[in-house]
PDB file of C-alpha atoms and ligand atoms in Angstrom:
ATOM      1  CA  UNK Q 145     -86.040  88.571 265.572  1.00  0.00           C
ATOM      2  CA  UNK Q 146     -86.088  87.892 261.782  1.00  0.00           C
ATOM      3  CA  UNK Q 147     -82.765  86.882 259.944  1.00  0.00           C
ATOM      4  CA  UNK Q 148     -81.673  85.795 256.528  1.00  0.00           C
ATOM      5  CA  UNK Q 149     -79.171  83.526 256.293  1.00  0.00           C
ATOM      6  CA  UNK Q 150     -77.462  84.054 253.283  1.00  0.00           C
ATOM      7  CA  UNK Q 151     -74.820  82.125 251.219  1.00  0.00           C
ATOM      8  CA  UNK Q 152     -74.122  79.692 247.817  1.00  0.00           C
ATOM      9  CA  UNK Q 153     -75.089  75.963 248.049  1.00  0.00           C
ATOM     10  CA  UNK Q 154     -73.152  74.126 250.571  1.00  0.00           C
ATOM     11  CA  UNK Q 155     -71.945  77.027 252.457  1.00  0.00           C
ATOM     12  CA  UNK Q 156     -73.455  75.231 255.977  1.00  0.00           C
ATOM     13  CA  UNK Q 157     -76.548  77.293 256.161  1.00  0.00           C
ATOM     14  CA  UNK Q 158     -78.694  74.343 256.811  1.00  0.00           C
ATOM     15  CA  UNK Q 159     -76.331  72.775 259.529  1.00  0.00           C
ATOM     16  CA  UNK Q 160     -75.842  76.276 260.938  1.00  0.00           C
ATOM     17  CA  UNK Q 161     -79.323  76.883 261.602  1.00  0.00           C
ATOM     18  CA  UNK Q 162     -80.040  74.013 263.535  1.00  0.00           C
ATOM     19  CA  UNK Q 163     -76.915  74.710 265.491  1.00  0.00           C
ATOM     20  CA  UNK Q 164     -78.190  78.123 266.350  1.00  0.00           C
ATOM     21  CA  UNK Q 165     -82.120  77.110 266.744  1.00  0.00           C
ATOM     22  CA  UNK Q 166     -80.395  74.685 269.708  1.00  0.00           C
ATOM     23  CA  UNK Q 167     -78.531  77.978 271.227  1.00  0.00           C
ATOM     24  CA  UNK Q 168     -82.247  80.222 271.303  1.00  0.00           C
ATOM     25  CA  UNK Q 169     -85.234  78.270 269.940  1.00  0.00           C
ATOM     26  CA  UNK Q 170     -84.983  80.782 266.702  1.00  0.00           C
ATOM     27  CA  UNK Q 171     -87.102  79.140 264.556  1.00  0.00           C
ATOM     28  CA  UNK Q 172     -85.517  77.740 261.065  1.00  0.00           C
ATOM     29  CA  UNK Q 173     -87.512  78.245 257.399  1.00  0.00           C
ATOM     30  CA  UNK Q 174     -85.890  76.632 254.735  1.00  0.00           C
ATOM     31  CA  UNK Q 175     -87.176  76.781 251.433  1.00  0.00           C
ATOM     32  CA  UNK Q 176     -85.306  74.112 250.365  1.00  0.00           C
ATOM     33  CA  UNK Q 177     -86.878  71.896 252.834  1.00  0.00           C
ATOM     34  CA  UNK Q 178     -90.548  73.558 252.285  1.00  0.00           C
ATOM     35  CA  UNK Q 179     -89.832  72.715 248.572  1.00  0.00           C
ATOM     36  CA  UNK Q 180     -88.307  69.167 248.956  1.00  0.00           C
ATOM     37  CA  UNK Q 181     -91.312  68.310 251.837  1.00  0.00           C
ATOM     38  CA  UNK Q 182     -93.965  69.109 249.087  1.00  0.00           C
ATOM     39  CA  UNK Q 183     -92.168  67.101 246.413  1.00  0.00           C
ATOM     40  CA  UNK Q 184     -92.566  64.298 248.983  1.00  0.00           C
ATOM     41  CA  UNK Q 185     -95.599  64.330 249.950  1.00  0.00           C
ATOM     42  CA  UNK Q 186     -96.693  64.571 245.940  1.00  0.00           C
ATOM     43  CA  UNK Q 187     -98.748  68.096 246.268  1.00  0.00           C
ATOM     44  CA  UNK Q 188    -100.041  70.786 243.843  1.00  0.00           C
ATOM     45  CA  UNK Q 189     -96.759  72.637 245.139  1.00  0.00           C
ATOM     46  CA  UNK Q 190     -94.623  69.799 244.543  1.00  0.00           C
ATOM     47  CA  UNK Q 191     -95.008  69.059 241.377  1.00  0.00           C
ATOM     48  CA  UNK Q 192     -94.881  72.202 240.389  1.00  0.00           C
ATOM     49  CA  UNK Q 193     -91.687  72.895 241.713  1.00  0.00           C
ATOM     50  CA  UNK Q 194     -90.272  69.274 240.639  1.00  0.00           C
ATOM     51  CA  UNK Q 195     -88.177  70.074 237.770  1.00  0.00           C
ATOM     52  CA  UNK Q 196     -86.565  73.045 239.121  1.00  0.00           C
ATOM     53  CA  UNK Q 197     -85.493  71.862 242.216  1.00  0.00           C
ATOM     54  CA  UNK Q 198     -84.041  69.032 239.829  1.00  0.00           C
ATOM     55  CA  UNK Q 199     -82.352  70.928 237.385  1.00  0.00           C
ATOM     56  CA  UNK Q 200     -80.984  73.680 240.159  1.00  0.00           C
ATOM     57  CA  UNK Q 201     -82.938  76.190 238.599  1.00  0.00           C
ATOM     58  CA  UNK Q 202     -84.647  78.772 240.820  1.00  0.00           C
ATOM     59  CA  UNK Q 203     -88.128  78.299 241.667  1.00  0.00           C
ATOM     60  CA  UNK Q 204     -90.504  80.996 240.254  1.00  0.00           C
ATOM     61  CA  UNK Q 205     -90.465  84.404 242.906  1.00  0.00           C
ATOM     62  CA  UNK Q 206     -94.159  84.631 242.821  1.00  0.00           C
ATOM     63  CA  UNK Q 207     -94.462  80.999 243.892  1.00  0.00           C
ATOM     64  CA  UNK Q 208     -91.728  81.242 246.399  1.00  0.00           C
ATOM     65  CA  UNK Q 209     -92.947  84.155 248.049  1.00  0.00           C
ATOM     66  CA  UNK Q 210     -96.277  82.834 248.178  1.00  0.00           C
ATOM     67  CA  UNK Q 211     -95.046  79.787 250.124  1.00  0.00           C
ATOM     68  CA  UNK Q 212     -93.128  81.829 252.400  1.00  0.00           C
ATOM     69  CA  UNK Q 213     -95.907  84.409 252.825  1.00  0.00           C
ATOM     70  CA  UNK Q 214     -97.842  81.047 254.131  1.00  0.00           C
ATOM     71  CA  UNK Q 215     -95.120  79.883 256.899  1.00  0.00           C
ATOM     72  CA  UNK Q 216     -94.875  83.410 258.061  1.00  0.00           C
ATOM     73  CA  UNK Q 217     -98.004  83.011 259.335  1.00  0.00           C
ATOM     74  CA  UNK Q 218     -97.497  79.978 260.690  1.00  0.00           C
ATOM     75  CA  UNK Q 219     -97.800  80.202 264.859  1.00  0.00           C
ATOM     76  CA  UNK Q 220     -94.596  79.312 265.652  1.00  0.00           C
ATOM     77  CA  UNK Q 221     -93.377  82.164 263.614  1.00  0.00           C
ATOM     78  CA  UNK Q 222     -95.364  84.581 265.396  1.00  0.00           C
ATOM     79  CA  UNK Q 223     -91.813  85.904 267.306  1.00  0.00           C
ATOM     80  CA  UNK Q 224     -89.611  85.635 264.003  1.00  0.00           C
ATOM     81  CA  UNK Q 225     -87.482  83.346 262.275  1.00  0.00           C
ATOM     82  CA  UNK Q 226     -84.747  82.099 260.377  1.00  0.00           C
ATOM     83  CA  UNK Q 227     -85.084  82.115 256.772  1.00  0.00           C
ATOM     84  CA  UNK Q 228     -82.520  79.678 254.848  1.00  0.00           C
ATOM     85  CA  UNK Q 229     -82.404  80.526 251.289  1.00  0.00           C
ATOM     86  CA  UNK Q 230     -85.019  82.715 250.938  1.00  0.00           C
ATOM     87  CA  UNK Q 231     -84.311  85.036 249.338  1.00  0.00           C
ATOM     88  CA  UNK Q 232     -82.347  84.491 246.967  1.00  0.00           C
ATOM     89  CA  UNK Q 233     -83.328  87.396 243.854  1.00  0.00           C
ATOM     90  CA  UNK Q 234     -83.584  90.954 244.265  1.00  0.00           C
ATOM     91  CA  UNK Q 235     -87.262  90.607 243.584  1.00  0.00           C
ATOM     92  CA  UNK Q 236     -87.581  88.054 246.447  1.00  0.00           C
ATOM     93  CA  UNK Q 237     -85.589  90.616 248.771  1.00  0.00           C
ATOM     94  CA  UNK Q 238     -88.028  93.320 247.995  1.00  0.00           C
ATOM     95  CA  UNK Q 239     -91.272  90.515 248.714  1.00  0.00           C
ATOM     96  CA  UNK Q 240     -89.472  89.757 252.194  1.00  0.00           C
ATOM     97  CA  UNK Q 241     -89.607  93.138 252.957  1.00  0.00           C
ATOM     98  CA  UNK Q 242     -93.281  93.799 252.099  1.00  0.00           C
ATOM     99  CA  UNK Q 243     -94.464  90.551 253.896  1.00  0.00           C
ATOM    100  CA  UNK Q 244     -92.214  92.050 257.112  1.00  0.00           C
ATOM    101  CA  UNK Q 245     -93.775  95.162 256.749  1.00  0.00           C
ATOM    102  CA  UNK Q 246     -97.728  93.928 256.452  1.00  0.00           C
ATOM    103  CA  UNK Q 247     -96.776  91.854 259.479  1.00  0.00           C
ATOM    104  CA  UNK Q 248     -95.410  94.813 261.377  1.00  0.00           C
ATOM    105  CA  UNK Q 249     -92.275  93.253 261.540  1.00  0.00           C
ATOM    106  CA  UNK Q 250     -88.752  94.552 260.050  1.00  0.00           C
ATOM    107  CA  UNK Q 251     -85.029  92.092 258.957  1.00  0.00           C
ATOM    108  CA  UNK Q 252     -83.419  92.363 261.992  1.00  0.00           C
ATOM    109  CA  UNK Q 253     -80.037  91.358 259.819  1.00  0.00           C
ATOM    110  CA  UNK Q 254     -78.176  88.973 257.158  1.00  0.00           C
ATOM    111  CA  UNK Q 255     -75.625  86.412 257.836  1.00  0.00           C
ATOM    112  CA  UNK Q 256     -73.573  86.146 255.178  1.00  0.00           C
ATOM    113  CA  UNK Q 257     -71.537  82.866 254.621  1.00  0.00           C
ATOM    114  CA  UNK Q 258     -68.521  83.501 252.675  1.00  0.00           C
ATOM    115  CA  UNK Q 259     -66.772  80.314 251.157  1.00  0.00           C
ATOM    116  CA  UNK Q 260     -64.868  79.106 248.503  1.00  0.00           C
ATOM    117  CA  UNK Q 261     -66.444  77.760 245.607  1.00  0.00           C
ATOM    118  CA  UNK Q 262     -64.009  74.861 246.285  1.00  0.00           C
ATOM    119  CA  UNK Q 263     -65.098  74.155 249.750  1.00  0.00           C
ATOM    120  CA  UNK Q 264     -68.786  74.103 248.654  1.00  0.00           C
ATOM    121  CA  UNK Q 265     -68.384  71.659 246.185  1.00  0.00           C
ATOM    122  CA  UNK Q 266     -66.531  69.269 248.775  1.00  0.00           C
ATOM    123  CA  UNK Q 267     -69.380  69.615 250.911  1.00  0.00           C
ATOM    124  CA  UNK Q 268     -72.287  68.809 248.699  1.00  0.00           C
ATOM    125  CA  UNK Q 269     -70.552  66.346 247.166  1.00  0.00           C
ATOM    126  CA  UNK Q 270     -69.764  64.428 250.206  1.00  0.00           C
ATOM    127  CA  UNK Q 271     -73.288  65.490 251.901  1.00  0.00           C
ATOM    128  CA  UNK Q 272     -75.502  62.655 252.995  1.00  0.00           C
ATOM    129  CA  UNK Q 273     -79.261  63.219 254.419  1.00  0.00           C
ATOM    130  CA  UNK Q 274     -81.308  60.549 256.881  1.00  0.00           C
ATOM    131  CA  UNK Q 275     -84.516  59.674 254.341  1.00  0.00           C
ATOM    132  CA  UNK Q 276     -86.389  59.311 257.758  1.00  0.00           C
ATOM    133  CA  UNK Q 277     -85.516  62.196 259.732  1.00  0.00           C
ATOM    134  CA  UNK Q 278     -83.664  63.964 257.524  1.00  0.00           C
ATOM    135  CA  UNK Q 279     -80.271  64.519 259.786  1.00  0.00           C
ATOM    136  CA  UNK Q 280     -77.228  65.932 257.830  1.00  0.00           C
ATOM    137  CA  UNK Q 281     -74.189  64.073 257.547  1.00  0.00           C
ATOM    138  CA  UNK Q 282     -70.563  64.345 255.066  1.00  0.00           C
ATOM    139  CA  UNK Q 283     -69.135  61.480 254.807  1.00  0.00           C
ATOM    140  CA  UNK Q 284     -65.796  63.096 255.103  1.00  0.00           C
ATOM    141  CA  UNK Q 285     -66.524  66.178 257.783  1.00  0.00           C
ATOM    142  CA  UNK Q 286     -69.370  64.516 259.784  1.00  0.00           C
ATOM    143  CA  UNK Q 287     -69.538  60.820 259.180  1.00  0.00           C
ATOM    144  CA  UNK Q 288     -72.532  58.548 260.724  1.00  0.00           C
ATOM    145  CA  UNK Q 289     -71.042  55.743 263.239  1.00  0.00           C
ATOM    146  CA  UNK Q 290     -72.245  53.239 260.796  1.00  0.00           C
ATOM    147  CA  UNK Q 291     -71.540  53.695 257.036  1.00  0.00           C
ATOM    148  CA  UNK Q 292     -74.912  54.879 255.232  1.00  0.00           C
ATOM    149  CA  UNK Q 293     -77.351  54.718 258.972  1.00  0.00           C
ATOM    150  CA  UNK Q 294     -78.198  58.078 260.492  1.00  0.00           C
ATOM    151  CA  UNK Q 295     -76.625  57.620 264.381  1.00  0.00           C
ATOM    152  CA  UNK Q 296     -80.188  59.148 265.565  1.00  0.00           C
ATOM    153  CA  UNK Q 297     -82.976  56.790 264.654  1.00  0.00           C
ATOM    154  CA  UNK Q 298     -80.931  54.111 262.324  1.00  0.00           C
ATOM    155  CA  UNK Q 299     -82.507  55.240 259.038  1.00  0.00           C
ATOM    156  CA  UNK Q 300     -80.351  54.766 255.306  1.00  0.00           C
ATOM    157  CA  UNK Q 301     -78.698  57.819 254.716  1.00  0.00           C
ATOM    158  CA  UNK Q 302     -78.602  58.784 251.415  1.00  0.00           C
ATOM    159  CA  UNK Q 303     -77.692  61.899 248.081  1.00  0.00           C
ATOM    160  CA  UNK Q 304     -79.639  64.596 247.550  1.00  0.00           C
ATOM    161  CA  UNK Q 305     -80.732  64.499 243.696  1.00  0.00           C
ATOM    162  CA  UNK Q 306     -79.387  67.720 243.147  1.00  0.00           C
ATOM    163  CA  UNK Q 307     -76.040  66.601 244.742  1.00  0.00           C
ATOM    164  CA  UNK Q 308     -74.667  65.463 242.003  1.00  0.00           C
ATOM    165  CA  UNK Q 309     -71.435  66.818 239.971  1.00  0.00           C
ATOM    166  CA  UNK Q 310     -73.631  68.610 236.776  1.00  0.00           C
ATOM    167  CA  UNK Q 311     -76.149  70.038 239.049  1.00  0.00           C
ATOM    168  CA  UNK Q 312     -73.818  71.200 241.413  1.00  0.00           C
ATOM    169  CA  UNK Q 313     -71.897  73.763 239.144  1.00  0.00           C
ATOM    170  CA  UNK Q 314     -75.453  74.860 237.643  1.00  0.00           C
ATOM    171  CA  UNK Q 315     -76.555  75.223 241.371  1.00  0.00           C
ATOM    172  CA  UNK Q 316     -73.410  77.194 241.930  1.00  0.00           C
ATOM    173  CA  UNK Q 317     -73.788  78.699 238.775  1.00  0.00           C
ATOM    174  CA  UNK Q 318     -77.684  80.035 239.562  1.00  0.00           C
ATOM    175  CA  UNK Q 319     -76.146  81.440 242.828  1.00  0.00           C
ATOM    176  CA  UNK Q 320     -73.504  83.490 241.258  1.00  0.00           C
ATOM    177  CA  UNK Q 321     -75.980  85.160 238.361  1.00  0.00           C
ATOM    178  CA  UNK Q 322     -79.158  85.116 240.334  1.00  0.00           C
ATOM    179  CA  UNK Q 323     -78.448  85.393 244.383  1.00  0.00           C
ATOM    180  CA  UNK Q 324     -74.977  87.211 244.754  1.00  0.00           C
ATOM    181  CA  UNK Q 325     -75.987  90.353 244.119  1.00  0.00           C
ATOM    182  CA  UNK Q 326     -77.494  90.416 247.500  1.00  0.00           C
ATOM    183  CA  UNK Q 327     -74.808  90.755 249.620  1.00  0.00           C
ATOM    184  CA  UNK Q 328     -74.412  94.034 248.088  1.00  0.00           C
ATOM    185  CA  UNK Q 329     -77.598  94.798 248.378  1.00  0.00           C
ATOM    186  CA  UNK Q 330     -78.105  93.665 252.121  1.00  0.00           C
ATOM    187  CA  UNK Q 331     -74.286  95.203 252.993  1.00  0.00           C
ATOM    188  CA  UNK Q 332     -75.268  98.513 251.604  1.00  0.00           C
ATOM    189  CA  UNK Q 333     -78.114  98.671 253.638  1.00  0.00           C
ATOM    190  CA  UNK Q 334     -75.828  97.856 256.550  1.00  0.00           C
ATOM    191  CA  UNK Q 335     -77.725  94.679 257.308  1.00  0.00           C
ATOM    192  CA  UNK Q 336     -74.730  92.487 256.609  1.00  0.00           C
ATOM    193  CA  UNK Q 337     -72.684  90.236 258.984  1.00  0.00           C
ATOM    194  CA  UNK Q 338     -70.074  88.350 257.335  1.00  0.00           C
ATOM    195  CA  UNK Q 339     -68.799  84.904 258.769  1.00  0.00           C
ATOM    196  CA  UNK Q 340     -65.830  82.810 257.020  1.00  0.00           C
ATOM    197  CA  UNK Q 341     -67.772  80.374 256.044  1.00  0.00           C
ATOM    198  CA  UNK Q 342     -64.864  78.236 255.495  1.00  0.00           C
ATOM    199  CA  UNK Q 343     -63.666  76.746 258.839  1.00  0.00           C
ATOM    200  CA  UNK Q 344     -65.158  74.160 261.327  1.00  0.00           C
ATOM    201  CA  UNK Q 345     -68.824  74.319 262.065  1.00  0.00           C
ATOM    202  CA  UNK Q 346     -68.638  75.106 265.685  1.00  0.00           C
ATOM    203  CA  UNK Q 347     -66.143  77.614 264.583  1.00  0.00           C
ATOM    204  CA  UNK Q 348     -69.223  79.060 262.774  1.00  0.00           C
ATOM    205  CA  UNK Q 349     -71.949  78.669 265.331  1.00  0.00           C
ATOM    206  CA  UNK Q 350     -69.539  80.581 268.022  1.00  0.00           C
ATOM    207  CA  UNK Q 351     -69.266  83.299 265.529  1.00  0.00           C
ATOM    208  CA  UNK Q 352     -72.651  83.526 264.526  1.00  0.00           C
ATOM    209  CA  UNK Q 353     -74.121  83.376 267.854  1.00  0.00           C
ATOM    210  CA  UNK Q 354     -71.386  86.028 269.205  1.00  0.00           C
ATOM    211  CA  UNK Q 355     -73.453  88.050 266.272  1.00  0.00           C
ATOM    212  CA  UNK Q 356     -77.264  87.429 267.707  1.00  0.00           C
ATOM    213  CA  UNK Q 357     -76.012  88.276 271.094  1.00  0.00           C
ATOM    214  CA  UNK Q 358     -74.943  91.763 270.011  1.00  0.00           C
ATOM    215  CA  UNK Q 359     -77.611  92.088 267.958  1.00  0.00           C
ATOM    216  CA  UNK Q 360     -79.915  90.778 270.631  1.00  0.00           C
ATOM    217  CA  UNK Q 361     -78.732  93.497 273.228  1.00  0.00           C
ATOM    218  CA  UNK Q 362     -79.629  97.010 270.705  1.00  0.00           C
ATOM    219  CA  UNK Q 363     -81.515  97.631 268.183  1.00  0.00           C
ATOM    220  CA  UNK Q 364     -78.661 100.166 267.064  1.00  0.00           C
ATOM    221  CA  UNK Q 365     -75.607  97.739 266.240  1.00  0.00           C
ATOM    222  CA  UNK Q 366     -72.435  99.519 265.899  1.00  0.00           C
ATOM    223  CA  UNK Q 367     -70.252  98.129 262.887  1.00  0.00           C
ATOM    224  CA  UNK Q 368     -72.806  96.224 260.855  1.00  0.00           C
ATOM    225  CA  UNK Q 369     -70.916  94.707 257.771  1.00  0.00           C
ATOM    226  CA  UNK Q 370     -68.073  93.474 259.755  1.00  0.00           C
ATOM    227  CA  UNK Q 371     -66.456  90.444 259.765  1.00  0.00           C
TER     228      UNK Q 371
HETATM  229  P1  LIG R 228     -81.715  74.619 249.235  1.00  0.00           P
HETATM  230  O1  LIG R 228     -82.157  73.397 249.910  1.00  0.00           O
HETATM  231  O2  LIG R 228     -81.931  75.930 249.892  1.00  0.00           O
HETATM  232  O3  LIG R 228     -80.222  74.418 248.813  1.00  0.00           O
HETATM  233  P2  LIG R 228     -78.974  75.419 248.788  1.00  0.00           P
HETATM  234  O4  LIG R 228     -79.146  76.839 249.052  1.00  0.00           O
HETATM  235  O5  LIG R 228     -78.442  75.065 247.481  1.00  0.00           O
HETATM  236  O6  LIG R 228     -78.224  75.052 250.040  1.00  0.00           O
HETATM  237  P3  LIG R 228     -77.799  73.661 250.514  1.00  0.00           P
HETATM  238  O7  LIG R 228     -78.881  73.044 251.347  1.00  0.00           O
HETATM  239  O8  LIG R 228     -77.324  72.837 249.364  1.00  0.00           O
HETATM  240  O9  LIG R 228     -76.493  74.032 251.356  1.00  0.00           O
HETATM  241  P4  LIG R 228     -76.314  74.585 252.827  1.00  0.00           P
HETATM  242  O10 LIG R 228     -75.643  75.906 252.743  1.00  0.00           O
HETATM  243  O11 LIG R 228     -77.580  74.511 253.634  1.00  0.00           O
HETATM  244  O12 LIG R 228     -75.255  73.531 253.353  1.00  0.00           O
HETATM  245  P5  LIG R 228     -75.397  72.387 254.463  1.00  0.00           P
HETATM  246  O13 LIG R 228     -75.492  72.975 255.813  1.00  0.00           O
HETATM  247  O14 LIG R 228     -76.402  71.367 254.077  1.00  0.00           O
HETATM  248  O15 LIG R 228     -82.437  74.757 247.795  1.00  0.00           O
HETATM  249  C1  LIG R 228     -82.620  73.644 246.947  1.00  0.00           C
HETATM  250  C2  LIG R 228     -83.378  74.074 245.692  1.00  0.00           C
HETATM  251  O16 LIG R 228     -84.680  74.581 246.055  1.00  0.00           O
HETATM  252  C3  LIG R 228     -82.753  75.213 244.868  1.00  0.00           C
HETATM  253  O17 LIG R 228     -81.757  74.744 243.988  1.00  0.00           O
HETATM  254  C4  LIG R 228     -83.980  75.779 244.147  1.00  0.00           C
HETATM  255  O18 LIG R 228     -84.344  74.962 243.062  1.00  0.00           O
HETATM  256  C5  LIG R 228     -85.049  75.679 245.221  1.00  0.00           C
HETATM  257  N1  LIG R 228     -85.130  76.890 246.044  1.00  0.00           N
HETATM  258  C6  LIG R 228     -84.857  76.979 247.376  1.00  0.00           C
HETATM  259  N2  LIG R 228     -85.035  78.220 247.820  1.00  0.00           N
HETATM  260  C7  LIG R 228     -85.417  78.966 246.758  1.00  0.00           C
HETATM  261  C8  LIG R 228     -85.722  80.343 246.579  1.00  0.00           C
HETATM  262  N3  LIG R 228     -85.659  81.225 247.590  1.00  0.00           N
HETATM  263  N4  LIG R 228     -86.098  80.761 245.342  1.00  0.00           N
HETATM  264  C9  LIG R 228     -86.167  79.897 244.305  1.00  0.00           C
HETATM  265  N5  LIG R 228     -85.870  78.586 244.405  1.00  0.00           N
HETATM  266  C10 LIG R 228     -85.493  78.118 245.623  1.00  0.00           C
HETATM  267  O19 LIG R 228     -73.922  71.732 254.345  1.00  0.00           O
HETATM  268  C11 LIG R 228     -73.532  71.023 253.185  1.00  0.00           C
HETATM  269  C12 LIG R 228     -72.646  69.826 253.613  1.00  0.00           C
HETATM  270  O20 LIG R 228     -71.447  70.308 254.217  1.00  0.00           O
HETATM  271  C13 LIG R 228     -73.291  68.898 254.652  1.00  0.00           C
HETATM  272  O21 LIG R 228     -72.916  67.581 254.374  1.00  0.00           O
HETATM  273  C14 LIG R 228     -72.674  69.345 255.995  1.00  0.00           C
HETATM  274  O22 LIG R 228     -72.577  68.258 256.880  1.00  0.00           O
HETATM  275  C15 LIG R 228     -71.291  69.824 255.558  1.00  0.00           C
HETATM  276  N6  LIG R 228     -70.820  70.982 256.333  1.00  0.00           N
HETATM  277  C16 LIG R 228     -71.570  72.061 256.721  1.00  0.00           C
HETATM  278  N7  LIG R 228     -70.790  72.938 257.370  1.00  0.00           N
HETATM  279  C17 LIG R 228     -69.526  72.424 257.370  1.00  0.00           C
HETATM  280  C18 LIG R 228     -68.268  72.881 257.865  1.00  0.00           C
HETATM  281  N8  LIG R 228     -68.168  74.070 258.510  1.00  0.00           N
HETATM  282  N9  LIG R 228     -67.184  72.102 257.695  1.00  0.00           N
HETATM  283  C19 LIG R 228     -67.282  70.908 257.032  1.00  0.00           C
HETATM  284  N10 LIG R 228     -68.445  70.421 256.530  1.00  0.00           N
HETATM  285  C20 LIG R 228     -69.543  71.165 256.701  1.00  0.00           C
END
């Protein structure tokens, strides 16, 4: 099964999809994290992609497809995947379909996180990653035991650069001129699942995971677009 999951910044698309790779071993591609890993670890990649991902700005399509082109073929991905964030342009929607295609392979369906631009600002702002392992926390919605140490292997938790209040609304900003036309796209083509983004995450995961087991079960799914 491939899936987007689709959605502004700070929607809980990242928490989500470890949530649901724990329900069914889907595997999760963010290229956020792809990004952010090769900014890291100093590469050709990374410091290409440095002062976009530090500004909010979207990373060229050509390079992003390329990148996810790459992980596609990745082993683990051989039975599908989970992509987070990709895409995010119309041009990047039609490069997912053309990599599906060359693979033999077809979008199974979008989940669409709807929230309030509100809500997702809360939740960046108070978002808080493990630099060692890179667990998510908020220090409102999912605190750590300790203040700033990640409860799984005691590393300092810490702000994502582009967590802070300026790059937030451009982030938000990018997503509303660049990636929202997509969920017209993807509902007209009656790939679209829409979740209210907006309450608890295990709200979330039961609703998105009531989704993958319909969508699991037939190929034909009745009432795609729904809420
Ligand atoms: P990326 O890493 O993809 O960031 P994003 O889309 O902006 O999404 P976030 O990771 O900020 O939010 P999320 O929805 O995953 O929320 P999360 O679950 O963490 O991209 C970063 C950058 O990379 C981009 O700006 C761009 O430069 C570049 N890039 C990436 N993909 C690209 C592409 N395709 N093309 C071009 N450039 C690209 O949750 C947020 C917080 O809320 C957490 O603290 C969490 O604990 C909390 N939380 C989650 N759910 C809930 C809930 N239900 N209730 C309460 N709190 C919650």
């Amino acid at each position: 099964m491939n899936i987007v999951l689709l959605g502004p910044p700070g929607a809980g698309k990242g928490t989500q999809a470890v949530a649901i790779r724990k329900h069914c071993g889907l595997v999760h591609v963010s290229t956020g994290e792809l990004f952010r890993s090769a900014l890291k670890d100093d590469s050709d990649l990374g410091r290409q992609v440095k002062e976009y991902l530090e500004s909010g700005r979207l990373v060229p399509d050509k390079v992003t497809s390329t990148m996810v082109a790459r992980r596609l073929d990745e082993p683990d991905c051989a039975a599908g995947c989970m992509l987070d964030g990709y895409p995010r342009t119309l041009q990047q929607a039609a490069d997912l379909d053309e990599l599906l295609a060359q693979r033999e392979r077809i979008l199974d369906f979008v989940l669409y996180f709807d929230v309030s631009e509100a809500t997702a600002v809360d939740r960046l702002g108070g978002r808080r990653l493990c630099q060692a392992c890179g667990a998510g926390y908020h220090i409102k919605y999912m605190p750590a035991k300790k203040e700033n140490q990640c409860d799984a292997c005691g590393g300092e938790l810490m702000q994502r650069t582009d967590d802070m209040p300026d790059t937030i609304r451009d982030r938000l900003k990018v997503y509303g001129e660049q990636t929202s036309a997509l969920v017209e796209e993807y509902d007209m083509r009656g790939l679209l699942y829409r979740l209210d983004a907006n309450v608890s995450p295990t709200e979330i995961t039961a609703a998105a995971m009531a989704i993958l087991k319909v969508v699991g079960q037939s190929s034909t799914v009745p009432g795609r677009s729904k809420t």
